[in-house]
CSV table of C-alpha atoms in Angstrom, one decimal:
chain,number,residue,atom,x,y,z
A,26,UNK,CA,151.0,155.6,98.6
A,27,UNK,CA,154.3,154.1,99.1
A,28,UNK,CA,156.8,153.4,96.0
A,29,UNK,CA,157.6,149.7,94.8
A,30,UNK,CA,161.0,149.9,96.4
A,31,UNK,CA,160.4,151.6,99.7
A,32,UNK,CA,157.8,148.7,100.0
A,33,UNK,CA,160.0,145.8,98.8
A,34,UNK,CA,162.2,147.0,101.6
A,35,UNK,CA,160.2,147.0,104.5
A,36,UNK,CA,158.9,143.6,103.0
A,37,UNK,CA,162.0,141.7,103.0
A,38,UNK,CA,164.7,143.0,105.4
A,39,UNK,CA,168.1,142.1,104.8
A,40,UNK,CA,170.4,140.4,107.2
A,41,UNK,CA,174.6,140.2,106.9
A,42,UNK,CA,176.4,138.0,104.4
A,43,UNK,CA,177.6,135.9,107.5
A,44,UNK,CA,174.6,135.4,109.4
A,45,UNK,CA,173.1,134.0,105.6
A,46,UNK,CA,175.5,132.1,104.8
A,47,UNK,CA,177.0,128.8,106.4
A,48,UNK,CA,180.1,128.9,107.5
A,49,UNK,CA,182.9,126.7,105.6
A,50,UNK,CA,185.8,125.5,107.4
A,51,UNK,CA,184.7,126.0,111.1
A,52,UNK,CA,182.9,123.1,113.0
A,53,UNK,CA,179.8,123.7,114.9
A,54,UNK,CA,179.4,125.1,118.6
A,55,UNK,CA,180.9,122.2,121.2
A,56,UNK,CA,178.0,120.2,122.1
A,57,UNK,CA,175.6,120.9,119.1
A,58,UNK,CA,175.8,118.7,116.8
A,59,UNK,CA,174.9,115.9,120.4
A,60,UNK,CA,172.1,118.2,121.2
A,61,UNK,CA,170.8,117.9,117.2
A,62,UNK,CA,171.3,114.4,116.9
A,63,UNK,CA,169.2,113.8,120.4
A,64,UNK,CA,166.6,115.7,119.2
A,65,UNK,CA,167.0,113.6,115.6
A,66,UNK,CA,166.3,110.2,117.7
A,67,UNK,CA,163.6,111.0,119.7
A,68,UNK,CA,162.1,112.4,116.8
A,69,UNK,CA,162.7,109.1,114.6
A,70,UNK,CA,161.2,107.3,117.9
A,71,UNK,CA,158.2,109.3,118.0
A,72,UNK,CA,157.4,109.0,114.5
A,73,UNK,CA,158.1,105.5,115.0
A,74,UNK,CA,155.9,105.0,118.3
A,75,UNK,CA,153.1,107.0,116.4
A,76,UNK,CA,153.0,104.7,113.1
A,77,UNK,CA,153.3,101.8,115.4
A,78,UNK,CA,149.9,103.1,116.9
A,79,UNK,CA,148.4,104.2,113.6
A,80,UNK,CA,148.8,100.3,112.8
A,81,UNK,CA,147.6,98.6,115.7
A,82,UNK,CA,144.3,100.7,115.9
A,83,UNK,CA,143.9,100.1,112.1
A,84,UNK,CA,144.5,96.3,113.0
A,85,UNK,CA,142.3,96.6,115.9
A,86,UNK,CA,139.6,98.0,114.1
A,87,UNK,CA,139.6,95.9,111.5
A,88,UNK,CA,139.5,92.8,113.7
A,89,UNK,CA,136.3,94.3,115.2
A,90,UNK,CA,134.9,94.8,112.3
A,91,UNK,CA,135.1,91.4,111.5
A,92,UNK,CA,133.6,90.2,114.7
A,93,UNK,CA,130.7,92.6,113.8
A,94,UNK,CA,130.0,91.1,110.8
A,95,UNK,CA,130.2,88.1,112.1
A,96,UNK,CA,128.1,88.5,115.1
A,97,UNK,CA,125.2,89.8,112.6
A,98,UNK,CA,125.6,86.9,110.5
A,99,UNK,CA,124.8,84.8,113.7
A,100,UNK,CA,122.1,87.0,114.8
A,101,UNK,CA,120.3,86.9,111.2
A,102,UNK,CA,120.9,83.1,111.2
A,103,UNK,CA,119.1,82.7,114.4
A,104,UNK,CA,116.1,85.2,113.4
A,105,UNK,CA,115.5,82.8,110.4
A,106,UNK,CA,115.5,79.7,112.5
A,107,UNK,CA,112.8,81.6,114.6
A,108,UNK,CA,111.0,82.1,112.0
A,109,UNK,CA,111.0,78.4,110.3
A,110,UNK,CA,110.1,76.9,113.7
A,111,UNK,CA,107.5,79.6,114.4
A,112,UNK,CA,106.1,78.6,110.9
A,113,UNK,CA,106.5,75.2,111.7
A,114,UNK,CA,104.2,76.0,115.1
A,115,UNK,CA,101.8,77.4,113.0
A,116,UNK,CA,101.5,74.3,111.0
A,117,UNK,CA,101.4,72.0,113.7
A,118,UNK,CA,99.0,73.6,115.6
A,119,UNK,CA,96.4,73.6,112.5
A,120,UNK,CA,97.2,69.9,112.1
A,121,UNK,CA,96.1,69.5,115.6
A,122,UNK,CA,93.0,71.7,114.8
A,123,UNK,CA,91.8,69.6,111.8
A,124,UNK,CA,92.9,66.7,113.8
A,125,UNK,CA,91.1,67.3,117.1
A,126,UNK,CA,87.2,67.9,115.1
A,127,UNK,CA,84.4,66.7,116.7
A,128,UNK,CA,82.9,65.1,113.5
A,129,UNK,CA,86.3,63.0,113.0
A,130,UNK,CA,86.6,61.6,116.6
A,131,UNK,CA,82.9,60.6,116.8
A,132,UNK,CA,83.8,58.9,113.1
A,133,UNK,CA,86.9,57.3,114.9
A,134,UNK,CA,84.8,55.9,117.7
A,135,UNK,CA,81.9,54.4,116.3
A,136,UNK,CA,84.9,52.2,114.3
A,137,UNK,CA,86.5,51.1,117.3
A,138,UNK,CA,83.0,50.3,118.6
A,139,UNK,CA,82.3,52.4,121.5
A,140,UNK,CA,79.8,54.6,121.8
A,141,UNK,CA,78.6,58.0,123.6
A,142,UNK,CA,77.2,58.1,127.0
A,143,UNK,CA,75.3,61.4,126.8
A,144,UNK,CA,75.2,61.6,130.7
A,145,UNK,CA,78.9,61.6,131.0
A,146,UNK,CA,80.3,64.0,128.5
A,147,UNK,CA,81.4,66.9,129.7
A,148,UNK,CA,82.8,69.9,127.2
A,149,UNK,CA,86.4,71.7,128.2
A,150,UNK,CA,87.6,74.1,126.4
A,151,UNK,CA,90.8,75.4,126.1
């Protein structure tokens, strides 16, 4: 088993006082500080490009969204019109049920004075 400071050493190795510290006094290596403040701008640019994008697909899918919604909204509005006119249909075609009974037209007839001619009725159904 190693001791505490045989370990602390191998842990954190120590490098000179000048290569830790900065140096006071003495400007930076000729073309450096360009290189740095390239790399500074087309940092700033990409961060810039990418929250750019962040914003238009958040705007872009918010603006779908919306056309979603309201493309259900359409859709549920025509299913219920469907149905009222379906319903509607249905009551219709029961009018024309109770409307079209044999009892009633005979009824109808004899008012208007005509009558039946056995030898010319014919019966067609539907």
């Amino acid at each position: 088993m190693a001791l505490p400071e045989y370990r602390a050493a191998i842990a954190e190795p120590k490098l000179p006082k000048e290569l830790t510290e900065p140096r006071k006094g003495q400007p930076d290596p000729k073309g450096y500080r360009a290189v740095r403040d390239k790399y500074i701008k087309i940092e700033k640019f990409a961060i810039t490009i990418t929250l750019l994008s962040a914003l238009i697909v958040l705007l872009l899918s918010l603006a779908t969204q919306v056309t979603l919604s309201n493309q259900n909204r359409a859709l549920q509005d025509l299913q219920n019109d469907s149905v009222a006119i379906s319903l509607e249909n249905q009551n219709l075609e029961q009018e024309v049920q109770e409307l079209s009974r044999y009892d009633r037209i005979i009824e109808i007839a004899k008012e208007l004075g005509l009558e039946m001619n056995e030898a010319n009725v014919r019966n067609v159904t539907r």
